[in-house]
Short mmCIF file of N, CA and C in Angstrom, two decimals:
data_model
loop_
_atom_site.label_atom_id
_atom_site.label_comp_id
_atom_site.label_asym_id
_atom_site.label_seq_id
_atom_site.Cartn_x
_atom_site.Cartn_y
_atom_site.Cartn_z
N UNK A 1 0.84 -1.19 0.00
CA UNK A 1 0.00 0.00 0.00
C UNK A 1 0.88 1.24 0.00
N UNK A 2 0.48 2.47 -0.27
CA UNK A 2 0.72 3.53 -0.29
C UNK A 2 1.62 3.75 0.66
N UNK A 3 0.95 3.47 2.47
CA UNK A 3 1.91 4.10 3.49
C UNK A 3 2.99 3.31 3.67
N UNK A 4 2.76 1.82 3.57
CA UNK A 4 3.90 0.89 3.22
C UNK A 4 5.47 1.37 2.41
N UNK A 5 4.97 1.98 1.48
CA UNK A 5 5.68 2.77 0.30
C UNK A 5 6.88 3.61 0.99
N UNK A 6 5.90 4.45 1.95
CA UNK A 6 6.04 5.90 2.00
C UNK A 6 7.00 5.53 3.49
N UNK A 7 6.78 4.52 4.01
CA UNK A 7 7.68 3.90 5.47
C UNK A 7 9.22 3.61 4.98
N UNK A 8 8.74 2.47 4.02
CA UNK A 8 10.05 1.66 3.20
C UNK A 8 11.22 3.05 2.82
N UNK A 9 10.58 3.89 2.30
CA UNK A 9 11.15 5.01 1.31
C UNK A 9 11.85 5.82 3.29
N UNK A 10 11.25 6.21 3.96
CA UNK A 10 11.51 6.45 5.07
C UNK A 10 12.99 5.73 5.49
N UNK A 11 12.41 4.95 5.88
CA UNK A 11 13.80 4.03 6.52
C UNK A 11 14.84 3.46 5.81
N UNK A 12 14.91 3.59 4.22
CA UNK A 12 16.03 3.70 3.47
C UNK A 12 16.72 4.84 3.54
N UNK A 13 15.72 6.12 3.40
CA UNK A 13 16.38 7.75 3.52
C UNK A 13 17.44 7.54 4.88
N UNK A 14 16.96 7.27 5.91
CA UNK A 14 17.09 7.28 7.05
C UNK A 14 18.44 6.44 7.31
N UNK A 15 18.78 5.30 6.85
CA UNK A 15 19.97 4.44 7.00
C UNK A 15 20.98 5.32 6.21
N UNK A 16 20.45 5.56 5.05
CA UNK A 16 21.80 6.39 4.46
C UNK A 16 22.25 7.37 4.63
N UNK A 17 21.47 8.16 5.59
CA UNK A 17 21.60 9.60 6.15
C UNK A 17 22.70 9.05 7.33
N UNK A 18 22.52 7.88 8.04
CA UNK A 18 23.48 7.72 9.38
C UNK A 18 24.86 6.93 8.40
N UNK A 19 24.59 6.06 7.67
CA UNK A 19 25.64 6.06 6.67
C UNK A 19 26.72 6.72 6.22
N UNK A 20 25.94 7.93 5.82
CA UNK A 20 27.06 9.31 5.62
C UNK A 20 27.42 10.13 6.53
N UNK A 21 27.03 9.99 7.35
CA UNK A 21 27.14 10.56 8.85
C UNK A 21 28.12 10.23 9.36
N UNK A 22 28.37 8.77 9.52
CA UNK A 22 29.52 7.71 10.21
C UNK A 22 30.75 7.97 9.58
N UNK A 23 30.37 8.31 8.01
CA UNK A 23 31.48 8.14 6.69
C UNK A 23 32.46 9.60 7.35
N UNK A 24 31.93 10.67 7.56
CA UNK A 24 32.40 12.13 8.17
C UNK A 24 33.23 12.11 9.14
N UNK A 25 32.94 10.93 9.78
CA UNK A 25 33.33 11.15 11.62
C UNK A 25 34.90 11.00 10.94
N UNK A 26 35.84 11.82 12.45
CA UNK A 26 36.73 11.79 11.61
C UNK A 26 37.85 10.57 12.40
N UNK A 27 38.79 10.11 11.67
CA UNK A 27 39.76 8.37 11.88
C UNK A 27 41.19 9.29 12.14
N UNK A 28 41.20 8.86 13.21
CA UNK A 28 42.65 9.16 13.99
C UNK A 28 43.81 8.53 12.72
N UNK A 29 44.49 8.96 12.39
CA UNK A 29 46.00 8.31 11.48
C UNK A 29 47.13 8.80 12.43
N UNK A 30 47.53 7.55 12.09
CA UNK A 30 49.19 7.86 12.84
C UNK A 30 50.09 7.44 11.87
N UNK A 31 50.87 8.89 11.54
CA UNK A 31 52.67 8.36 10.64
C UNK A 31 53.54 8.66 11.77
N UNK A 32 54.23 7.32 10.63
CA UNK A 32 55.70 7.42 11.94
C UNK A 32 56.72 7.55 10.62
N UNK A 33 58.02 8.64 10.85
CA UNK A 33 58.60 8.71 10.47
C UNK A 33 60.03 9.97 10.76
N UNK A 34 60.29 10.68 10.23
CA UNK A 34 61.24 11.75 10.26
C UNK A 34 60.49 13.03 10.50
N UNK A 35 60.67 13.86 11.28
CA UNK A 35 60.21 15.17 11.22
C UNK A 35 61.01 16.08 10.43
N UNK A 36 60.65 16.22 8.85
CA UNK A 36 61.78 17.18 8.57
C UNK A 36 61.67 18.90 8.61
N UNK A 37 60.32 19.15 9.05
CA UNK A 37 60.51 20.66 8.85
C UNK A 37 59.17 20.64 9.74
N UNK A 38 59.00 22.14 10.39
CA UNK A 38 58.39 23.06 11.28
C UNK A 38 58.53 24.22 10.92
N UNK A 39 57.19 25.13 10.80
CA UNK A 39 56.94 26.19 10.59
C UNK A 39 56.32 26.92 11.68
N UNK A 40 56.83 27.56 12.35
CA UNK A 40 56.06 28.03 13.69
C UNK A 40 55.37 29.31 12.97
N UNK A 41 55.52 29.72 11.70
CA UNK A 41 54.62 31.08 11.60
C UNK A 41 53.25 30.17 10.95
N UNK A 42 52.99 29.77 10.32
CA UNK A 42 52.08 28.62 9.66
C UNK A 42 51.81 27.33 10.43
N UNK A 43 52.68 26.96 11.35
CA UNK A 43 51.87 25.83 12.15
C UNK A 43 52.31 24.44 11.26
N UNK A 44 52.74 24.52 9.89
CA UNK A 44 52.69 23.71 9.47
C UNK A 44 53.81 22.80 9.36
N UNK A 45 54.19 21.30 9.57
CA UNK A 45 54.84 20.35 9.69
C UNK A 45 54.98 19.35 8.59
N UNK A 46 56.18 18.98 8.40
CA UNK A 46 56.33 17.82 7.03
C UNK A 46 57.07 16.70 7.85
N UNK A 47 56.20 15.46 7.81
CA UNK A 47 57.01 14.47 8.03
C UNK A 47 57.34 13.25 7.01
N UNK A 48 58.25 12.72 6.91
CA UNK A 48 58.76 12.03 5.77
C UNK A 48 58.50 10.30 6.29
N UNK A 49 57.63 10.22 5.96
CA UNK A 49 57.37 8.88 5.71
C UNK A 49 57.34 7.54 4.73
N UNK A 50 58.38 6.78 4.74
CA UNK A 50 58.59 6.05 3.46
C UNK A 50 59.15 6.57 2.13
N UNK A 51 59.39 7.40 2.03
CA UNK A 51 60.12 8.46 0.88
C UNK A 51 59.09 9.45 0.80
N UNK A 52 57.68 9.38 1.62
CA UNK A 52 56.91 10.45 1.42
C UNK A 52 56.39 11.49 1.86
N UNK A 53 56.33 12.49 1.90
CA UNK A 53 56.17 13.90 2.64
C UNK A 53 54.74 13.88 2.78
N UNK A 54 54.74 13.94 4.17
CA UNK A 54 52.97 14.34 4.66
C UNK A 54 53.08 15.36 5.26
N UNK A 55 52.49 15.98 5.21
CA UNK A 55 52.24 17.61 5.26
C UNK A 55 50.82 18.19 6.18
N UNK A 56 51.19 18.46 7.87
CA UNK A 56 50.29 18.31 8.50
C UNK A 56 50.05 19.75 9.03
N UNK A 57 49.14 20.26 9.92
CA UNK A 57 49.10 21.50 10.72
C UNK A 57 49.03 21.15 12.12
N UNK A 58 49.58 22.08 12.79
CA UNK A 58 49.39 22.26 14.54
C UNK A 58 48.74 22.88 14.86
N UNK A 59 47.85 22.85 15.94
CA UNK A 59 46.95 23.80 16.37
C UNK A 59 47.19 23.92 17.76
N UNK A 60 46.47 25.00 18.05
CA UNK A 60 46.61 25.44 19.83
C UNK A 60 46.78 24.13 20.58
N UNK A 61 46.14 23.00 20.95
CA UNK A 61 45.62 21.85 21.30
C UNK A 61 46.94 20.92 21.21
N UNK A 62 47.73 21.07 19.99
CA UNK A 62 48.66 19.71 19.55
C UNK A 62 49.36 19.67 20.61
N UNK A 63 49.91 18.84 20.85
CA UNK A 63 50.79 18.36 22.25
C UNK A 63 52.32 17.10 21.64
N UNK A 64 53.40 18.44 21.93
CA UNK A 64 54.88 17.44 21.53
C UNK A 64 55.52 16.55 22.83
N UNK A 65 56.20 15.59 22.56
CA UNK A 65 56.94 15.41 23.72
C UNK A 65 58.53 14.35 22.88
N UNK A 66 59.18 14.72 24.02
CA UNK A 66 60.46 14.20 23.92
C UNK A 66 60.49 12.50 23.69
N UNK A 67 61.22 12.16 23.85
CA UNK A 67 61.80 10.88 24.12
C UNK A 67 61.54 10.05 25.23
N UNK A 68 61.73 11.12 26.62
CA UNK A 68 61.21 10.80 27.29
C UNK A 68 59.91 10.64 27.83
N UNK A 69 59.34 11.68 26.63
CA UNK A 69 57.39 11.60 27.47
C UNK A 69 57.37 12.83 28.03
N UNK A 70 58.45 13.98 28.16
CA UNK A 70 58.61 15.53 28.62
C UNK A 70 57.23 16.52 27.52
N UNK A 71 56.87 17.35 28.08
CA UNK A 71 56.50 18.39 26.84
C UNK A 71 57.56 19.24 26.04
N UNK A 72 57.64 19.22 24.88
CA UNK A 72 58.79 20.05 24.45
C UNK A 72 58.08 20.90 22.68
N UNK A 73 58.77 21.34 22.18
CA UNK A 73 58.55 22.32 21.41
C UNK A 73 58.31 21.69 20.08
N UNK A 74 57.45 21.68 19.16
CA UNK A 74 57.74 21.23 17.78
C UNK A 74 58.77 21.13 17.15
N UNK A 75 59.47 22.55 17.05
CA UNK A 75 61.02 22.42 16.83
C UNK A 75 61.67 22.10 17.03
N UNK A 76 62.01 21.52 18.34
CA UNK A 76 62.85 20.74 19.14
C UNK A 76 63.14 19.52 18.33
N UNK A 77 62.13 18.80 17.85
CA UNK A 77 61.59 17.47 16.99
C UNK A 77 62.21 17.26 15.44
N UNK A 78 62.67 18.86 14.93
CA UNK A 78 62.57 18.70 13.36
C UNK A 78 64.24 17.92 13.30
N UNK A 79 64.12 16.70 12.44
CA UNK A 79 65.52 15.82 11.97
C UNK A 79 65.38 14.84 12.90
N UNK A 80 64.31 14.35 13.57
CA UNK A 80 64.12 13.05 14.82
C UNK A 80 62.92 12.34 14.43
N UNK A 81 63.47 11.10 14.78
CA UNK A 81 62.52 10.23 14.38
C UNK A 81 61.07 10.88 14.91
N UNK A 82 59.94 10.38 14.63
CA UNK A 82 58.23 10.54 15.39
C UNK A 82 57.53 10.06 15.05
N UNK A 83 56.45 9.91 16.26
CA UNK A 83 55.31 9.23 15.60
C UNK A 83 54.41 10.61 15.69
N UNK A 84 53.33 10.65 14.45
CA UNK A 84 52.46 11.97 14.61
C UNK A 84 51.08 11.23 14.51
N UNK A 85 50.21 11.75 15.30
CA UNK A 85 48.66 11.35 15.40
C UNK A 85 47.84 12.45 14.82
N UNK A 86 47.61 12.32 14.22
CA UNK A 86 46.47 13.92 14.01
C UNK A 86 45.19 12.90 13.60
N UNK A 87 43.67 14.03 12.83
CA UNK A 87 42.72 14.20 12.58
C UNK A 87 42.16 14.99 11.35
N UNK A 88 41.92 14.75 9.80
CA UNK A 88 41.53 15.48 9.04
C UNK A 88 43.13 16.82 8.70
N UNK A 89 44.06 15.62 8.77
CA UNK A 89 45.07 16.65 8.78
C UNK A 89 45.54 17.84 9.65
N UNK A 90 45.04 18.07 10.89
CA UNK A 90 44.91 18.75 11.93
C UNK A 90 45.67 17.73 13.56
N UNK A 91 47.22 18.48 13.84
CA UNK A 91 47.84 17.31 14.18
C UNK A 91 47.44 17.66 16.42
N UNK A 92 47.17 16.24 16.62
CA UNK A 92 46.78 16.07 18.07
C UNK A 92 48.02 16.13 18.87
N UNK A 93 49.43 14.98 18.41
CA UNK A 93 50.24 15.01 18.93
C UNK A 93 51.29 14.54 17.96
N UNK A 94 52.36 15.08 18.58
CA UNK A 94 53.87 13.97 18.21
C UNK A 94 54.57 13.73 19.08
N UNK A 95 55.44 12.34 18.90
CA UNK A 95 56.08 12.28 19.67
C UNK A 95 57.79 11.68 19.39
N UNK A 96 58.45 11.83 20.40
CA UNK A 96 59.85 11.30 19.41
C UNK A 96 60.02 9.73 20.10
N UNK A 97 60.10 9.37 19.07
CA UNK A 97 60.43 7.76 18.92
C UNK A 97 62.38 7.57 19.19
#
């Protein structure tokens, strides 16, 4: 029947709406590799992973640390190994490996 129709059509809209929803949320990535450059006027960071340059930003929030697990400076980091965690390219943390 008609409202049958009009339900079915409902709850298909409805799955694919949370579908694309889920698809948005955003997936933690972690590279590990070389820190080769820091830009403290731009925020922005290149780390070399596998021969390849990923190219991330820092924000107020990002959080570095040493070797030991200390807080220390982005710069401190550039030419040392790391692991970097960010979000949508927007970096959470690094750390030196």
């Amino acid at each position: 029947t008609q409202a049958m129709k009009k339900l079915i059509i409902a709850a298909v809209t409805a799955v694919s709406i949370i579908g694309l929803v889920e698809a948005g949320c955003g997936k933690k990535q972690t590279d590990a590799g070389t820190l080769s450059s820091f830009d403290k006027d731009t925020k922005t960071l290149v780390v070399s992973v596998d021969g390849k340059d990923v190219t991330l930003t820092a924000t107020k929030n990002s959080e570095a640390k040493d070797a030991d697990g200390k807080a220390t400076g982005l710069d401190s980091l550039v030419g040392k190994k790391v692991k970097v965690t960010s979000e949508h390219k927007k970096v959470d943390s690094v750390e030196a490996s």
